[in-house]
Amino acid sequence: MTTPNSEAIKSYQALLQREESLYRKHGESLSPPETYLNDEALAECLQDGVSPAELLEDGMLLEFPSGYRTTHFDLLHRLSNIRNGYDQDPLVFESDISIETEKVPDFGARDLREVLDGAELDDEKAELIVHAIEGGNSMIDGLSSHQATAIEEVLSPANDCLTLDGPTASGKSLTFSIPSFKHALDALDRGNVQTSSLLLYPRQALIRDQLSTLLPRLDRLNDRLENTGKPTISLGVDHGETPNEVRERDEESFFGITCPRCEHHDNENDLMIESVAGNPQVRCPACNEILDYIVPTKSAIARDPPTILLSTVWTVYHRLRSSRGNNATRYDDLKYVVLDEAHIYTSYVGGHVQYILQLLKDAKAEDAIPQFVLSSATLSNPVEFTRNLTTLDREAVVHVDYEDVLADAGVDDERHLVHYYVLPPPNRSVETLNEAMVQCLNLWCARRSFRALNFIDSIAEINRQYSYIASYILSPSGNRGEEVVRHTHPDVDISDQDPFSWKSLLPRDWVDSSRSDFQDYVMTDFANSIGTHSGELLDRERNHIEDSFNAEDGGKRLLLSTSTLEMGVDLNSVAAVLQYKLPPGKNEGVIQRIGRAGRNPDTYRVGLGIIEFSSKPSSMMYMFDEELREELESTSNLSPSQIGNSASIQVQHVLSRALHRMAREGYNTYADGRDGIKTRAELIDFLRELITYVENTELPHSFVDPESTRRDTFERQKQEFLAQLRTVVSGYESTDEALDIDPEGILTKSQRYYRELRQIRRKLESVRRDLAALPDIPEEYMEPIEETADSLRTLTHLVNNLEETVRHAWYTRDPDHLRQWVKENESELRDAINRIPERSEMHDLLFMELMVWVSGEYGSTSELEEKYDLHMEEITDKLTNAVQRFEPNREDNFKSEIESLLDQVGILQEQNLEVLASTHVLSRFEELVVEYQRAEGAHLFPVLNTILQNSIHFTGTFEAPQPEFDMEETTA
């Protein structure tokens, strides 16, 4: 396989465009012979110097009796007719094809040194950065127009905030690293020992990928600094997988990153973290070099913050609240913050990130906030989104538009993205379709050593489909690869042009193979080339799979993956992406995923995106609505990305702002997951201190309110939070005694009684409607039933109202409203209970009076049933069962239970509810400490959630509050 030149790529892309027009012209089908390319079409599409023979030799153009086909449209023809048996119906019911284009970066068009000189970097720093980027064995020689423009804007002191767009592989990571080196060198000049650059990524896999490119550059820069006797630039990675400490004689992989200084392979030069004399360090076991500028553990990062830090917003949020080491103050010298893949930070998560970025701004003086750079390939409103997320003035946001910059530079090279939409028949599952397409696509990739990704948004679904493919379809003990072999070596006599045949997809080495030899290949190498990738894999396993997938002669060719490979991770030669169903929530996920394909010139800059819709109406409508499908193709068609704002977000960051200030001033915040709160006294002391800090918490002037109401609602949430904290402390400090009464128990009982009463009332209403259908039924028989129904209606309403009143009194700690309710409603509630007849009375009414009337009026109950479809036996059961809970000889009779409930309410209304609440929540706190079963005590967030009874829900992972549904039984 040879890498094609620009003319060959443009020629091939022109052929694709011609094929799409033929597809549209001839009924949106690839079956008619007229959809094949002829010699005239080839002559019109191929550029000078590019011949059909060249594309035929490279396997990108195929010749058939009806004409020529590109390998992409040939594959689509076979996928449109895919089926496991020749006589079976296709697994594709509906399909459609569309092609989108985007410009390709003109790497090497701009000189890096000229860009740095234009930004007025001094000669020494400029030379160091150029050596870091282009020195040694670096493959970089110059910048693209987009990279150069972005770096110029980032290095301009006039710009506080930038937003960069651009597709995957447009070189954004290089754009980030150059300013981080500049700020690091400036920090060395100032003698600062804090973090100057913070590079934030939404996933750990992205951090590893960025680290693998950043580390060799930094190593070259530090080598030059060291040779001139200057301090080096430190680097750290801080996220959930970063080890806290490493014990003596233990070793731990440094995220599977290979040594930048030696050429060993097969994991021999994977960097390892070890401890020497209590100090962690990173060493290469192959060359024995120590990279002493890497700060490898959480504890070391807390003690000595690295100059450049790669992390996640979740981890940064955790550190800003932590009182351990220098965690809360490590960002005081922060100059530069990058948020890559910023489209992740929308909705509820975005609302949290907005306040976290404000905390980073607060660490600086008001006039010296860090510069923010946001990057995403899938934002339709980048400037507005960036302004809202960073809470900066719109005028402060500079947008570097990828397409505009390249158009101004005269770039005409393009990438073509072929979108192929498919819907299975109503009687076939999309899972069956996906399994068949995986095999066909893997064979197509084998022909030219392409790679493919199959995105499936469920680990369980991936495991199930992969297991079926590997353990049955391609297994020697299963179907022995017949679902592939019967297409390449069919039992029926068909031409290669027949879409059932996959001979055109065969690697050249297997074109003339025997059936048995090829079947052996399918069950071994072919089967082994399919793998999985998900967050449940260990780091070492995940790294090995990625390396195997990227290697030219690697073992993996097609991966079934969750969203872990959606963003950032550098993947080579991906030619196709297969999307199994629509990803949950966001259409930009499809754009992002298909954008993984066609980046490499080896793929002729063509990416194939196959989207499989399910039979659910919400998915099927994309198949039949062109405007909806366009949202899966281009960010310009997406709805604007929004930042969430809610009371739960605001109150959490009332707390986080207070905790950050406490941590900065040396108070233990109990928020780092290690030292917890152990005793009541310790909790009360902490709450007193917290109240003081919350009282002085406010949004600073640097917070630009996008809605002009945020400050007012923030203050309101703060006051409500303070009221709840003060209630706990004042109740603890009060000299009043609390009786042993449980308001939560009263609420639980009243809720249960309300549900049961409602069910009883429904049964009685059903009996009343049935009997009312009888003409001329005497009023004397209906009256007791209607009176009972009225009493039950009153009883149900009062019990429900009582529950609401108790809840309000308990949560506001104010019993006055409860006292008023008891005064006005207690006697009515007791009277309503006493008016409910006993079961024996209802029985007498039915059998001694009503049944006599029925017999006299209709002769027998069977005639009544036949004439009115009324079954007296059912009516009797409903009526007697409806009132059986009111029988006085039952232990759980409603009369005694509701009277007992009223007695408890009478006691509750006389209590000091602040004292009672404090007693209850402190008892729960002690239960929580026991639950933790460790000497360190309980972590702050569960403590606050417990003592505030989850009326406010604090979280360190930004989960949106889940609605609580009251699931009730229904009775006919």
CSV table of C-alpha atoms in Angstrom, one decimal, residues 48 58 78 177 186 219 228 267 292 309 453 470 511 533 550 600 615 632 645 667 750 769 888 894:
chain,number,residue,atom,x,y,z
A,48,ASP,CA,-3.5,15.2,-14.8
A,58,ASP,CA,-3.9,0.5,-5.4
A,78,ARG,CA,-22.8,-4.9,-0.7
A,177,SER,CA,1.6,22.9,24.1
A,186,ASP,CA,8.3,32.7,32.1
A,219,ASP,CA,11.9,16.1,27.3
A,228,THR,CA,22.7,25.2,30.0
A,267,ASN,CA,6.6,-2.5,26.4
A,292,ASP,CA,13.2,13.7,37.4
A,309,LEU,CA,-0.4,19.9,34.9
A,453,LEU,CA,-14.4,1.5,14.9
A,470,ALA,CA,-15.8,-14.4,18.6
A,511,VAL,CA,-8.2,-13.8,-3.9
A,533,HIS,CA,-12.2,-1.0,24.0
A,550,ASN,CA,-2.3,1.9,15.7
A,600,ASN,CA,-4.8,9.8,7.1
A,615,SER,CA,-36.8,0.5,15.1
A,632,LEU,CA,-25.6,14.1,12.4
A,645,ASN,CA,-28.3,26.5,35.8
A,667,TYR,CA,-8.8,24.9,57.9
A,750,SER,CA,-49.2,9.2,56.7
A,769,ARG,CA,-70.9,3.2,39.7
A,888,PRO,CA,-62.2,-3.0,65.3
A,894,PHE,CA,-57.4,2.2,60.4
